[in-house]
Every structure is written in structure tokens, then in C-alpha cells.
XYZ file of C-alpha atoms in Angstrom:
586
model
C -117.643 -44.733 -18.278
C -114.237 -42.909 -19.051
C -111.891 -46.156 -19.217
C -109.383 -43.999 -16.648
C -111.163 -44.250 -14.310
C -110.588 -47.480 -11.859
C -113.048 -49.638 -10.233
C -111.583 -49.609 -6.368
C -114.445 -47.716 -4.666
C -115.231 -46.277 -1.368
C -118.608 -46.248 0.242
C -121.306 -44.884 -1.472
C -125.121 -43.881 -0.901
C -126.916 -47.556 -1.046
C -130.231 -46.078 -0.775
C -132.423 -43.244 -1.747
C -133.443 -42.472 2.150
C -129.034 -42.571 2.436
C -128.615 -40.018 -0.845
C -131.420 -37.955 0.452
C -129.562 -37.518 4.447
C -126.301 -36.953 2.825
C -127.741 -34.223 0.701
C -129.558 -32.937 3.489
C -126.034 -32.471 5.539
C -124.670 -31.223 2.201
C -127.132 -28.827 2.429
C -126.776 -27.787 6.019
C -123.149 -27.256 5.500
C -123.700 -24.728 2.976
C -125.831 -22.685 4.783
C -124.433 -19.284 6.747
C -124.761 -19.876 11.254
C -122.021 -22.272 10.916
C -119.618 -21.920 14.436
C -116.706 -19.504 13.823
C -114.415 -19.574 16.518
C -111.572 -21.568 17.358
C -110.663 -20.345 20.513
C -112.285 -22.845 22.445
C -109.620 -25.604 22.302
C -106.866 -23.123 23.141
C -107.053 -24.105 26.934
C -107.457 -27.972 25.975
C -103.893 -29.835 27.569
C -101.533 -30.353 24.555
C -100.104 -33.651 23.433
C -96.537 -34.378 24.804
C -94.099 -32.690 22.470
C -96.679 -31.410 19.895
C -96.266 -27.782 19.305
C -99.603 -25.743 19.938
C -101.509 -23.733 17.458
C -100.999 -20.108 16.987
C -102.902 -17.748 15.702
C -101.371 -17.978 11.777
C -103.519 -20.191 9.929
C -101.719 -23.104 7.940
C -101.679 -21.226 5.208
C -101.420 -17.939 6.387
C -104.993 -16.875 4.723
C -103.975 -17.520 1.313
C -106.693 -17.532 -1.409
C -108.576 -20.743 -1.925
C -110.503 -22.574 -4.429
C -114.138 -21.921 -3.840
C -115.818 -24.237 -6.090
C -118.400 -26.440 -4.615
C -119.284 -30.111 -5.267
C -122.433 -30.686 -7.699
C -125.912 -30.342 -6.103
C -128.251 -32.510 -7.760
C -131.408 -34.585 -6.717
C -130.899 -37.519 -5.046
C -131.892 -40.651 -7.665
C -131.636 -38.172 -10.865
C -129.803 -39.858 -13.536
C -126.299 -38.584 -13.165
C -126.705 -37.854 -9.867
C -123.103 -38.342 -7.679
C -125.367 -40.981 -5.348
C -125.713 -42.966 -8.674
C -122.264 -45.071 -8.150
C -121.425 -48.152 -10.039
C -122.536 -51.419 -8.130
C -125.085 -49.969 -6.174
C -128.872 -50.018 -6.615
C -129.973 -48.099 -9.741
C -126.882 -46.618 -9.686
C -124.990 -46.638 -13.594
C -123.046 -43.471 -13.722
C -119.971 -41.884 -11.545
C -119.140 -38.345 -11.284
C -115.570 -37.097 -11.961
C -115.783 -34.946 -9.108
C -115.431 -37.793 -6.860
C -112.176 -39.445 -8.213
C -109.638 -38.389 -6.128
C -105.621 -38.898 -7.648
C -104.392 -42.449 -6.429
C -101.383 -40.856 -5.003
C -102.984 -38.047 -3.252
C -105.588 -40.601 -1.598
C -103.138 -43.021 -0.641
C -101.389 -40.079 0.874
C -105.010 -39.091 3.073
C -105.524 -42.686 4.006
C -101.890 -43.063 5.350
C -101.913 -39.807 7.227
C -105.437 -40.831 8.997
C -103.912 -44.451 9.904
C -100.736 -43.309 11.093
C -102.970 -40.818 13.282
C -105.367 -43.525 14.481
C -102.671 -44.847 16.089
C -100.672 -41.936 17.579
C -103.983 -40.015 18.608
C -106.984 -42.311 18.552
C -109.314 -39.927 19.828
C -108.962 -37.350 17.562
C -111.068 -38.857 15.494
C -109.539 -37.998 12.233
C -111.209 -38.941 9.049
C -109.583 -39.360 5.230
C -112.189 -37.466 3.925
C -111.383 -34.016 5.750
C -107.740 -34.236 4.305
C -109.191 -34.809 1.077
C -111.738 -31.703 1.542
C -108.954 -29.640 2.601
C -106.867 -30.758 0.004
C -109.623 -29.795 -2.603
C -110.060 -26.633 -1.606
C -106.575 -25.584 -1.273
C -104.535 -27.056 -4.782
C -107.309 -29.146 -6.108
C -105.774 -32.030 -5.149
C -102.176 -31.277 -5.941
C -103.421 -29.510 -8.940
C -105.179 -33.080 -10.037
C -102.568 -35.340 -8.719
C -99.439 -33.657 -10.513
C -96.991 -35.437 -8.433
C -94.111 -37.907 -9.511
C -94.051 -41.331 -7.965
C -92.471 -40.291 -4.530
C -95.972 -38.060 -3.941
C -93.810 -34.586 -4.877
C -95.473 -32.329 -6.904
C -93.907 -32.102 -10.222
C -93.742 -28.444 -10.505
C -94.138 -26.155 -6.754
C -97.515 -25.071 -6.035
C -97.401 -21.365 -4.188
C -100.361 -19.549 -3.012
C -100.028 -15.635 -3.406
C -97.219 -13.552 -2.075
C -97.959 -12.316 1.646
C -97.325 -9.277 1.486
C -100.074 -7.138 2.765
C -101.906 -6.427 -0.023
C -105.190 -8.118 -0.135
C -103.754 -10.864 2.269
C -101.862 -11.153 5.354
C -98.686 -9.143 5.938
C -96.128 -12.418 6.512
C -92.425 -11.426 6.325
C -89.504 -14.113 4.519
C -88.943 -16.859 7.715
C -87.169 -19.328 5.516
C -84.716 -17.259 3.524
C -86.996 -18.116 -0.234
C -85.617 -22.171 0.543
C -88.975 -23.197 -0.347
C -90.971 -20.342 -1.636
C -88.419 -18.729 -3.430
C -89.494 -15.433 -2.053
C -86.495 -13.640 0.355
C -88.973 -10.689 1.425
C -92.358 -12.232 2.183
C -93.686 -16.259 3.227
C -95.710 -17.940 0.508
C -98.101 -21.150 1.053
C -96.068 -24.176 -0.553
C -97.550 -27.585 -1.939
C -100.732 -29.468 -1.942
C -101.962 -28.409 1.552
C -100.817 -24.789 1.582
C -98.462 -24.670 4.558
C -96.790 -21.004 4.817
C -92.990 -21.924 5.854
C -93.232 -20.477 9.633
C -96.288 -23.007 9.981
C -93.842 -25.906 8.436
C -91.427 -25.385 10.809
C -93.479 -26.156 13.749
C -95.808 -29.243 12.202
C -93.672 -30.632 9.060
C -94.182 -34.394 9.424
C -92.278 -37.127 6.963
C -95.408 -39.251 6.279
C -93.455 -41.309 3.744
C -90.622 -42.373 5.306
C -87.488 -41.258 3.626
C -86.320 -39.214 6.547
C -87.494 -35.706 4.528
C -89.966 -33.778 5.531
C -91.284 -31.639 2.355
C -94.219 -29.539 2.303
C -94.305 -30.266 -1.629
C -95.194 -34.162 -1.064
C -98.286 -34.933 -0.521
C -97.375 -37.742 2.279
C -95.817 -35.660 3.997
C -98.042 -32.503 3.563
C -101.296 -34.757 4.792
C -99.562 -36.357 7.634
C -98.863 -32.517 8.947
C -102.393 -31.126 8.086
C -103.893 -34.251 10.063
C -101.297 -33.558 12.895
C -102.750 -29.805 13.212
C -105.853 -30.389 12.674
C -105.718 -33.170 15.616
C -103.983 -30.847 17.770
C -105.195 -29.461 21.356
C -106.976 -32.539 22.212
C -109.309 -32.223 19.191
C -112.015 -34.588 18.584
C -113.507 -34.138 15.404
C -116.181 -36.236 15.407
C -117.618 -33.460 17.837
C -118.661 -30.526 15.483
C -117.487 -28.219 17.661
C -114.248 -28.688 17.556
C -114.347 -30.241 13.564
C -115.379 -26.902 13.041
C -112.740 -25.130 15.244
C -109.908 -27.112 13.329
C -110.962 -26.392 9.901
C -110.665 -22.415 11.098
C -107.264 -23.179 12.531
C -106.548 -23.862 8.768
C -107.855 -20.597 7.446
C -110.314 -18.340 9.485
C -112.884 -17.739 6.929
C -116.558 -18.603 7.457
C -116.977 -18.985 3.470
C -113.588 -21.677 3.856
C -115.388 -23.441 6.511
C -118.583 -23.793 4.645
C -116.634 -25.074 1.799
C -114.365 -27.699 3.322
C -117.571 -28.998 5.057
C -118.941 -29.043 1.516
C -116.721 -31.149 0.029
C -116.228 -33.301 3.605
C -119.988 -34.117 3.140
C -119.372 -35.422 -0.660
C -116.014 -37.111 -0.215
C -118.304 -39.054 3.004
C -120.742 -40.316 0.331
C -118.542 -41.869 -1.763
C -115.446 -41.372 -3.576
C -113.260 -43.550 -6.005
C -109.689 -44.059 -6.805
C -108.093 -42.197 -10.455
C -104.718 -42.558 -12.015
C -102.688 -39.513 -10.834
C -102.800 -36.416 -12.899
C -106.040 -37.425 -14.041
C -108.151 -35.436 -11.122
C -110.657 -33.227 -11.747
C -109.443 -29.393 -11.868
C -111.339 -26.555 -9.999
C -113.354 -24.460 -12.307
C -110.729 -22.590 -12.230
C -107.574 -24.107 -11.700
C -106.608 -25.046 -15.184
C -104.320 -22.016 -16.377
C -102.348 -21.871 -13.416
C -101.267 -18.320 -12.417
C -98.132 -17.082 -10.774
C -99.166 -18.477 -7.813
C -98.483 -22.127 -8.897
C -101.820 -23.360 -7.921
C -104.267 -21.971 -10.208
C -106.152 -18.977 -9.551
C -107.513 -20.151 -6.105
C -111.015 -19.271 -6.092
C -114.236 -18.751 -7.860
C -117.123 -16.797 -8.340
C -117.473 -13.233 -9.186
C -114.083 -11.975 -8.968
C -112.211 -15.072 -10.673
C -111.390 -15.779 -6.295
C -110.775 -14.708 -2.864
C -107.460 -13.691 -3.990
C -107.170 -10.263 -5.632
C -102.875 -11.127 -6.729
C -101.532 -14.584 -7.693
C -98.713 -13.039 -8.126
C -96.274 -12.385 -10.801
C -93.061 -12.933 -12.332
C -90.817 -15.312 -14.223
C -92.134 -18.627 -12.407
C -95.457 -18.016 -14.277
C -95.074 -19.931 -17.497
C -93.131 -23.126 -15.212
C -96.441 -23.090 -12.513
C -98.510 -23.709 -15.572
C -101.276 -26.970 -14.854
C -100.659 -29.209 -17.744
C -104.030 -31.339 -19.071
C -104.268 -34.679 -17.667
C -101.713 -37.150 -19.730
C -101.074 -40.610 -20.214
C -98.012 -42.225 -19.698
C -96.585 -41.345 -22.757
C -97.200 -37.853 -21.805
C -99.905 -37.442 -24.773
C -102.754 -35.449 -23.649
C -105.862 -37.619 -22.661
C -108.758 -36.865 -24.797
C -112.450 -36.871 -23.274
C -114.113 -40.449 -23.970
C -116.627 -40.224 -26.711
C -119.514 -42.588 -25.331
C -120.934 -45.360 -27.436
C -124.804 -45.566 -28.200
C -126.445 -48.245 -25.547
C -123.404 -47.941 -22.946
C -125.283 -46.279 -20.393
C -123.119 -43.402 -20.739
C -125.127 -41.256 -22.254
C -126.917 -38.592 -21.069
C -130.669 -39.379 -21.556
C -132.531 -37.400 -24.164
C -129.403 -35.881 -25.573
C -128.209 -36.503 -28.718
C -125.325 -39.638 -29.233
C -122.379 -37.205 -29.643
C -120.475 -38.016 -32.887
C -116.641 -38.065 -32.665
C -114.783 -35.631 -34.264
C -113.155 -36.170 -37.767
C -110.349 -33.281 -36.726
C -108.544 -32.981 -33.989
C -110.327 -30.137 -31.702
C -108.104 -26.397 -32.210
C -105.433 -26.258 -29.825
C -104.621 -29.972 -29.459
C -100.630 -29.908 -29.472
C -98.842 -31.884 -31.368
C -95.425 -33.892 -30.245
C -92.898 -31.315 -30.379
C -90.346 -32.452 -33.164
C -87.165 -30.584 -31.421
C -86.450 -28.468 -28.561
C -83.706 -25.495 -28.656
C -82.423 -23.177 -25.902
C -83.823 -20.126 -25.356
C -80.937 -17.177 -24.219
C -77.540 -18.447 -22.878
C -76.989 -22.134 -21.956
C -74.075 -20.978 -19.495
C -75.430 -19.811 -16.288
C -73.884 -19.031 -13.101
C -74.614 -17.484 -9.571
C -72.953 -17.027 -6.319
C -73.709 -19.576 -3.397
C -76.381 -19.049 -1.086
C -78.283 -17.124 -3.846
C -80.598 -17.598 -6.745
C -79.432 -17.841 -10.488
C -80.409 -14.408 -12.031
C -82.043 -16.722 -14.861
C -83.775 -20.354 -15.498
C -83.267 -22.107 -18.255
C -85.622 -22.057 -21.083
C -86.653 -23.789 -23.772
C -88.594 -24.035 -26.943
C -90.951 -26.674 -28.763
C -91.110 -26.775 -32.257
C -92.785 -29.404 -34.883
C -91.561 -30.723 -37.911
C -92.338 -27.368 -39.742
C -90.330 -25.449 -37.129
C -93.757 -23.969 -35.898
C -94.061 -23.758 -32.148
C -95.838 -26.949 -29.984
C -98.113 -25.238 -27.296
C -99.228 -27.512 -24.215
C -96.057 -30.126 -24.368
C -94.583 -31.380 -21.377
C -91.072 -30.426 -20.871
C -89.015 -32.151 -17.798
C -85.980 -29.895 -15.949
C -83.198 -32.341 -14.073
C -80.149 -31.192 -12.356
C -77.448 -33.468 -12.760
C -74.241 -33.912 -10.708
C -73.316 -33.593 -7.125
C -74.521 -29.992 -6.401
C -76.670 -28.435 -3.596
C -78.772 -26.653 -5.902
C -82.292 -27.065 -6.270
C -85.846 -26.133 -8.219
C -88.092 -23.813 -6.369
C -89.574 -25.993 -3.545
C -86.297 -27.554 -3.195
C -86.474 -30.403 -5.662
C -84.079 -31.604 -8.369
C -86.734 -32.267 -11.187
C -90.314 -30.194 -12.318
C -92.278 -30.679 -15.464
C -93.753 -27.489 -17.002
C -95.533 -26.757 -20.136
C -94.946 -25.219 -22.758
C -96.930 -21.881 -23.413
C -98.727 -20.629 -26.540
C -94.924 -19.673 -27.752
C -94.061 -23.209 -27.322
C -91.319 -21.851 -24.526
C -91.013 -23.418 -20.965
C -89.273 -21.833 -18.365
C -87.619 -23.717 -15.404
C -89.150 -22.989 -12.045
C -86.544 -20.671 -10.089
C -82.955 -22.014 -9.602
C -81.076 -22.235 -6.263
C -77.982 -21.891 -5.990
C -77.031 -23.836 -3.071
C -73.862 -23.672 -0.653
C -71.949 -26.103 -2.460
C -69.656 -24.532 -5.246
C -68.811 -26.305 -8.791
C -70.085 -27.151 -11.686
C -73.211 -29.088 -12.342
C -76.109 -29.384 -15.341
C -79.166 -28.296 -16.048
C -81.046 -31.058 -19.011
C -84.285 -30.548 -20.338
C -86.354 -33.631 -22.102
C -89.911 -33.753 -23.856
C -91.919 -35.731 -21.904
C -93.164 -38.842 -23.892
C -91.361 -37.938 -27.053
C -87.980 -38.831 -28.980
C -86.356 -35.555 -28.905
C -83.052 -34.687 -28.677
C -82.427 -33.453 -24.734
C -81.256 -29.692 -24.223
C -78.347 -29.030 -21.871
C -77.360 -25.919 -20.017
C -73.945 -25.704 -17.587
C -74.662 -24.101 -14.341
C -71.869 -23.232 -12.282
C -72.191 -22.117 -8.529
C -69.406 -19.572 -7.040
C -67.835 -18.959 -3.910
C -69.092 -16.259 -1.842
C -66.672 -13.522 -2.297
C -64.516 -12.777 1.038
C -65.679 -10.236 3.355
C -63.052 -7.822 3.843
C -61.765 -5.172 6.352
C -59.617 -2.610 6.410
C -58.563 -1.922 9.911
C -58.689 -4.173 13.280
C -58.673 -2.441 16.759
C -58.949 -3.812 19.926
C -62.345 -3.353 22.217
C -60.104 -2.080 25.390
C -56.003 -1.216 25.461
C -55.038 -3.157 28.942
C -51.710 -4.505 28.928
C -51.294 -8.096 28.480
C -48.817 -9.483 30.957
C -48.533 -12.783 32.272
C -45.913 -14.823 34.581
C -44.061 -17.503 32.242
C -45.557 -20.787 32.506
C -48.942 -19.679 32.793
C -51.246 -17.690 30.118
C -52.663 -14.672 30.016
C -55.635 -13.101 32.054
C -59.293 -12.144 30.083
C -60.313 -12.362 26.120
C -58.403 -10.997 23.891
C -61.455 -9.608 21.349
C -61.070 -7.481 18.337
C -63.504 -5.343 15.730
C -63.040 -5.558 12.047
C -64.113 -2.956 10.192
C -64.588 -1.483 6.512
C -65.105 1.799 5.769
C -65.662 2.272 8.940
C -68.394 -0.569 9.313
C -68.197 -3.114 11.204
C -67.931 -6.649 9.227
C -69.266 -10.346 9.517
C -67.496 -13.153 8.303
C -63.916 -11.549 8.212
C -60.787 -14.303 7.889
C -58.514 -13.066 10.253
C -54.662 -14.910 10.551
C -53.067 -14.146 14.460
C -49.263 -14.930 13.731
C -46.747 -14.520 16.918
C -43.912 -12.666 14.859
C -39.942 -11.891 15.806
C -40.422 -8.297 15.700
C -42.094 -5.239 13.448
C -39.636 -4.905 11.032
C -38.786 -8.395 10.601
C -42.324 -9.752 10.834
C -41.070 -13.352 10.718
C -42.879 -16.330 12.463
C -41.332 -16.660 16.136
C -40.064 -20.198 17.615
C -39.916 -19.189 20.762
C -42.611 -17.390 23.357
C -46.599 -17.551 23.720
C -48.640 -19.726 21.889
C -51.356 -21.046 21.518
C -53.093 -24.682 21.240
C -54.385 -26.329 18.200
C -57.376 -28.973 18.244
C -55.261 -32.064 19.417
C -53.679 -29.743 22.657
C -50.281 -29.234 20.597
C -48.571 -25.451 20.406
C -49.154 -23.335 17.386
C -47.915 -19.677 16.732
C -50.014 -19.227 13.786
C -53.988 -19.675 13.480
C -56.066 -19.497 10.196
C -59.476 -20.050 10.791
C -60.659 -17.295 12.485
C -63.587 -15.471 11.732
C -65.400 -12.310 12.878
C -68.400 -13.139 13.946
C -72.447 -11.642 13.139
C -71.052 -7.838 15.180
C -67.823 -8.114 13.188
C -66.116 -9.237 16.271
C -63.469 -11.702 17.026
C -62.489 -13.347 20.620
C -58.883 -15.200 20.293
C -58.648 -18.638 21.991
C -56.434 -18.858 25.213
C -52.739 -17.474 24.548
C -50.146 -19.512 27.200
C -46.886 -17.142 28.008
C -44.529 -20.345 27.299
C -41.187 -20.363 29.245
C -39.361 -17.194 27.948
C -39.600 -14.033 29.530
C -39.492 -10.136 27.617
C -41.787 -8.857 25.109
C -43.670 -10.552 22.365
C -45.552 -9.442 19.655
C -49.145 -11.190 17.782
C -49.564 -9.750 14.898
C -53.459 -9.903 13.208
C -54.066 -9.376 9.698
C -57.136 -9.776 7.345
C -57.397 -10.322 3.703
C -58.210 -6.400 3.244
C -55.206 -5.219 4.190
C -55.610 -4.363 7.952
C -53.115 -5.486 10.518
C -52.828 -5.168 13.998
C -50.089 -5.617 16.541
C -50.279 -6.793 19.639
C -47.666 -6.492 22.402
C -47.707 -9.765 25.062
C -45.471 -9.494 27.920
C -44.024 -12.059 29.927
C -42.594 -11.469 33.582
C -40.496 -14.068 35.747
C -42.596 -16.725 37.351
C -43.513 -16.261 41.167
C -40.627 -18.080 43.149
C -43.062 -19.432 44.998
């Protein structure tokens, strides 16, 4: 048995007649007649303050990993009945072991669920079929020790072509995509989705569609949702649709629901067996989701500069070495019967990477972008050995240090990526953030005694929008009795080049006079925050139409002619004439 592999165990098939029913409903869940609908539960009364599902599926009808669990006879040496401790049974299959992370994460989500809604009915297992099919169980259990994946997983961009048309609805803050919504993390929720049925399953107050906690806590939530009880096949069925309507995706979650029910065991994380395949990654993040004739369901991954970072490293140990495949000994039960006792190699296999000796920067170490944005470039680095030849396959670790709002792709301060077959690794996408200032960007082999890589990242203030001329929205005279204020808004438009402009800083100043445009002491005001007069306010902005409304001007005590004078940082001023009359006698 491969020694990663750990002895906790779930239940398992005892008995032939058990293997033989559980392949049986295997079988039956493979085959086409399978219910298709989920409208049925639409009219079902909601839980109290539990948003309803719409007709977007979690993740949006992304591609999906279509490989299917092993089909083998029942009591066949090798067979996945044949579990350790069990009768006859001397062998486990890999495609069992679920990450220990990831299936902590499923058996969390179903007890927190038990409680909250105990007649939904929820089992582990569907999270863990589900979570198969859609990143291979976080791409094998590539998550840190918080349950975030290490690197973002993103399904294909939705825009249209080949999959649903999905426009931006979270401004790229997870997907890094501005234009069109992407799945995120290990259960594939498209951002609009997030928003409605993010959960924190972990408890730090956060709730990331990139950790698995809190991913599975959200999928369970949905899935449970409009009085669900999916222990009824109905409405199992009718929930797996609500996660992506596709009679081929229900046939395969059900697949791997049936398998997962038979028995399933605990492996260390990272260690999890990879779909097909899932092992190249793609510029989707996830692996090419999908197998099968065309390569997948998905025609595009995507492309672009996150494709090198979304790579799936090989399983590693702690030391970050890859793990090689366990050679089995003669008489260890391990072997497969009437094969040959495999021999183990006197070379390392082609390809195996060595530890890289140094890493250098690749292009500038000096970036910078404006806030609210995206830096124009990641940071990148390069593996080399002793001989200065490049180190494909090495695990190299991106941290941003210092108090900064910016963030990886997937909003996350660290992700491990691979290096390609240059030996390079590129950062997943850098955001920028709303905070401004310096911060850094260090980069670290993984397991290895290298010398780190820094690059200085500096985030810049939004430049100011500016106007060139202010006018008022009507021309009514302002007059007003002294000791009172004056009557209706006083609202302006600020415009450049004849546009009107969001976001102007606009200074209203009461002034002596035209030519002497000094600050008055004497006239209308107005009040500040603690109900004091002012004659001068700074923090005025035009607002999303390029409008501003001024806060309440008072006349004061003096009587004549004033004048408020409003200016902006492009040059445009406006005056104002306020008029004060005698006070009512009365």
C-alpha cells in the first residue's frame, strides 16, 4: 500500500451481496432516463432568510470534469470494494482517498447543516461528488492549512462562446476578469451566485469562495435550499441540476455519490488523485475540466498570463520534493497478480526536477499601478540548478508583505505556482487595492535553501477628476431674511469638455467680493459636523451624474449682498450671489 495513504476509513462494502448492490446503483446512475428538471421545488416555502434559487446554476454552466469512478467486478482483486480490514479485502483504490482538508471541509459543512436544516437530508458524500467533478477536489487538495487553495482555481471565461453569456458582477475582485463572471475555487461558484449563498464555514468571519470550508458550507446551503430533501431522489436529483443543468453532470455527480457511499478514506492534502485530465492545468486554473473525446465539455479554458501560475503541481511532501509512486515489494500484497514484480529504477525517470539551486527575476522588480486597478504585470521568476540550467516542476511561493490592500487573484496574499518547462513562474494576477503606498512582493522555493527574490510594488492614488466649468441646474435668486437660511438646494453640474464628471473636489468659499476674492468674516455660512459656522467647505464631491447639492447655507445677522464662490481643481469657478433682506418685524 502507498505509505501516504492513512488508515482512518469510512464505511466500506463488508460483503459481496453489499459490493454487488452498490455496483448495481453505480450502474443505474450511469444510465440515460435520469429526472431532469428542477422546477419542481420552485413553489416549495423557503427557509427564513435563505435566498431562493434562480435560474444561474452555481457555476454558471462552466465545463466540468467528466471522468468517472472505476467500474470493476465486485470481489476482483483490485476491485474498490476490496478495502483494508474488511473480508477478503487487501487492496485500496486511490480514487477513493479524498484530501484530509477537503473532507474535513464536507463533513463540517454536512454537520453544521444537520443542525440548521435537519431534514434536508444532506450527505458528505454529495459535497465530495460535487467537489470531484468540479476541481477534482481542489485540484487534489492544493490548499494551505486555512482550507484556501494555494493558487485560484477559475473555470472558463463566460463570455458567450461555448458557455453562458455572464457579464463582470464583482468588478474582477475574485475572478480577475472586469468584462465577464468566472467560476472561482473548489466548488465553482460564479461571483453573482457567491453573493447570494457565500457561507464562512470556518469561522474566521471571511467568507471566500477559494476555501474549501467555506465553499462546502455554501454548496450544502444551495443544494438544501427550497425545502429540499435529498434523501428523496426527486429532489437529490433536482439539486444536483440547480448546480449545473446538464443531464451528463447529473449522471456524473450521481456516479461518484454512489462510490464516495461505498467507502472512502482519508489522504494527506495535495496528495488526491487528479482527473484524467486535470494535471496540466489550463488557463482556467482548474485543469482542463472534462474528458472524453474533445479533451471536455469546455471548448476555451481560457487564456492569458495567469496560465503558467494556475499550473497543478505533482503531489509533494512536506519538503516540497515531488512524491514518487511506491515501488511495491515482492509478497506485500501489493502486487498486481500475474504481473511481473516491477524493478525500481536505477535513474531517476526524464523530467523529474531537480531542487532549483537559485532563483532570479524575470523583467523589472519595480512595479506599480493605480488604486482600484490591476498591476499591468506579475512578478516572475526563474529556477535554475547548479549548472545555471533551468528547474522545470519546482514549487515557487508569492507573499505580499506590508500593510497594503492588495491581493493575488482570488483575493489572497500568498499562491504557490510551478515552474514551467523554462523553469519561469509567474505570479497569479496582482490587485492593486484602494490603499496607496508601498508594499513587497517575495518569492521563495518551496522546500529548498534558496536565496528569496524581492520585487517593490507601489500602489498610486487615483488621479483627480477634473472639470472645467460649474453651472448651476436653475438661476433663481437666493434671498433670505437675516437670521434664517435660505429656501431649496443649492445643486451644481461639473463638467469637462463639456461632459459631465464624477468624483469632482469642489471648495464653496463665502468671499469679500470678485476682485478681492478674500475669505469673508461676516454673512452666511454654513455648519460644520459639530453644528459650529464655517465659510469655507472642502470635502465636497460631485456625485455618479457629476452633480453636487450644497448643505444648508444660514443668512447670519448681516443684511446686503454676499457672494459663494465654487471652484474645482480644473480650473472652473463659479460665483454665487446670496442676498440677505431685513428680518420680518414681526
Amino acid at each position: 500500500m502507498a505509505p501516504f495513504i492513512s488508515r482512518r476509513l469510512r464505511k466500506g462494502a463488508a460483503t459481496t451481496a453489499v459490493a454487488a448492490a452498490a455496483m448495481a446503483a453505480l450502474t443505474a446512475s450511469q444510465a440515460p432516463g435520469v429526472v431532469s428538471t428542477d422546477h419542481g421545488d420552485r413553489n416549495q416555502e423557503q427557509r427564513a432568510g435563505e435566498p431562493a434559487p434562480d435560474d444561474t446554476p452555481i457555476d454558471g454552466g462552466s465545463s466540468y470534469h467528466t471522468d468517472l469512478p472505476p467500474l470493476v467486478t465486485p470481489d476482483k482483486p483490485g476491485s474498490s470494494t476490496d478495502l483494508p480490514g474488511l473480508p477478503g479485502g487487501s487492496s485500496i483504490k486511490p480514487e477513493a482517498g479524498i484530501p484530509a482538508s477537503v473532507l474535513a471541509a464536507y463533513e463540517k459543512a454536512e454537520a453544521a447543516l444537520r443542525e440548521s436544516n435537519p431534514g434536508c437530508n444532506l450527505p458528505w458524500q454529495l459535497l465530495a461528488a460535487i467537489g470531484k467533478v468540479e476541481s477534482g477536489q481542489a485540484r487534489g487538495g492544493n490548499v494551505d492549512a486555512g482550507g484556501t487553495t494555494v493558487s485560484p482555481i477559475l473555470g472558463p471565461v463566460l463570455d458567450g462562446n461555448g458557455f453562458a453569456l455572464i457579464k463582470d458582477t464583482d468588478g474582477g475582485a475574485y475572478d480577475g476578469d472586469s468584462a465577464h463572471d468566472r467560476a472561482v475555487g473548489p466548488m465553482q461558484f460564479i461571483p453573482s451566485t457567491w453573493a447570494s449563498w457565500g457561507r464562512d464555514g470556518n469561522g474566521d468571519g471571511k467568507k471566500d469562495p477559494n476555501n474549501i470550508y467555506d465553499a462546502a458550507l455554501a454548496a450544502g446551503s444551495y443544494l438544501c435550499a427550497g425545502g429540499r430533501d435529498l434523501s428523496v431522489k426527486a429532489h437529490l436529483d433536482r439539486a444536483i441540476l440547480g448546480y449545473n443543468h446538464s443531464q451528463e453532470y447529473l449522471n456524473t455527480v450521481l456516479s461518484w455519490f454512489e462510490y464516495y457511499k461505498r467507502g472512502t478514506h482519508e489522504v494527506p492534502d495535495g496528495a488526491g488523485v487528479l482527473p484524467a485530465n486535470g494535471g496540466s492545468g489550463g488557463g482556467s486554473g482548474s485543469g482542463n475540466k472534462g474528458s472524453g473525446k474533445d479533451g471536455g465539455k469546455g471548448k476555451d479554458q481560457g487564456k492569458g498570463e495567469e496560465e503558467n501560475a494556475h499550473t497543478l503541481p505533482k503531489p509533494s511532501d512536506e519538503n516540497g520534493n515531488s512524491t514518487p509512486t511506491p515501488t511495491p515489494k515482492p509478497g506485500s500484497g501489493d502486487e498486481t497478480p500475474g504481473s511481473p514484480t516491477p524493478k525500481p529504477p536505477t535513474t531517476p525517470p526524464p523530467g523529474t526536477p531537480s531542487g532549483p539551486g537559485k532563483l532570479t527575476a524575470v523583467g523589472a522588480r519595480e512595479l506599480s499601478a493605480t488604486a482600484g486597478t490591476h498591476f499591468a504585470r506579475s512578478p516572475r521568476v526563474k529556477a535554475v540548478d547548479a549548472a545555471g540550467k533551468p528547474v522545470a516542476g519546482a514549487r515557487v511561493k508569492y507573499e505580499i508583505l506590508g500593510e497594503t490592500g492588495a491581493r493575488f487573484l482570488g483575493l489572497v496574499r500568498s499562491a504557490t505556482v510551478p515552474t514551467g518547462a523554462d523553469g519561469t513562474a509567474t505570479a497569479p494576477k496582482l490587485l492593486a487595492g484602494e490603499k496607496t503606498g508601498a508594499f513587497t512582493v517575495r518569492a521563495t522555493a518551496v522546500g529548498q535553501e534558496v536565496a528569496p527574490v524581492e520585487f517593490a510594488a507601489t500602489v498610486k492614488a487615483r488621479p483627480v477628476p477634473q472639470a472645467d466649468a460649474l453651472a448651476r441646474l436653475d438661476d433663481k435668486e437666493l434671498t433670505a431674511p437675516a437670521g434664517g437660511s435660505f429656501a431649496g438646494p443649492l445643486t451644481v453640474t461639473a463638467t469637462n469638455k463639456g461632459k459631465a464628471t464624477a468624483g469632482v473636489p469642489v471648495t464653496a468659499t463665502m468671499i469679500t467680493s470678485a476682485e478681492h476674492p478674500d475669505p469673508a468674516d461676516k454673512g452666511p455660512y454654513f455648519l460644520d459636523g459639530a453644528g459650529k459656522p464655517v465659510r469655507t467647505l472642502t470635502a465636497l464631491k460631485t456625485d455618479a451624474s457629476g452633480q453636487l447639492t450644497l448643505p444648508e447655507i444660514r443668512t447670519g445677522d448681516q443684511t446686503g449682498t454676499f457672494l459663494l464662490r465654487l471652484t474645482t481643481e480644473g480650473g472652473a469657478v463659479l460665483d454665487v450671489e446670496l442676498t440677505v433682506t431685513q428680518a420680518d418685524a414681526a
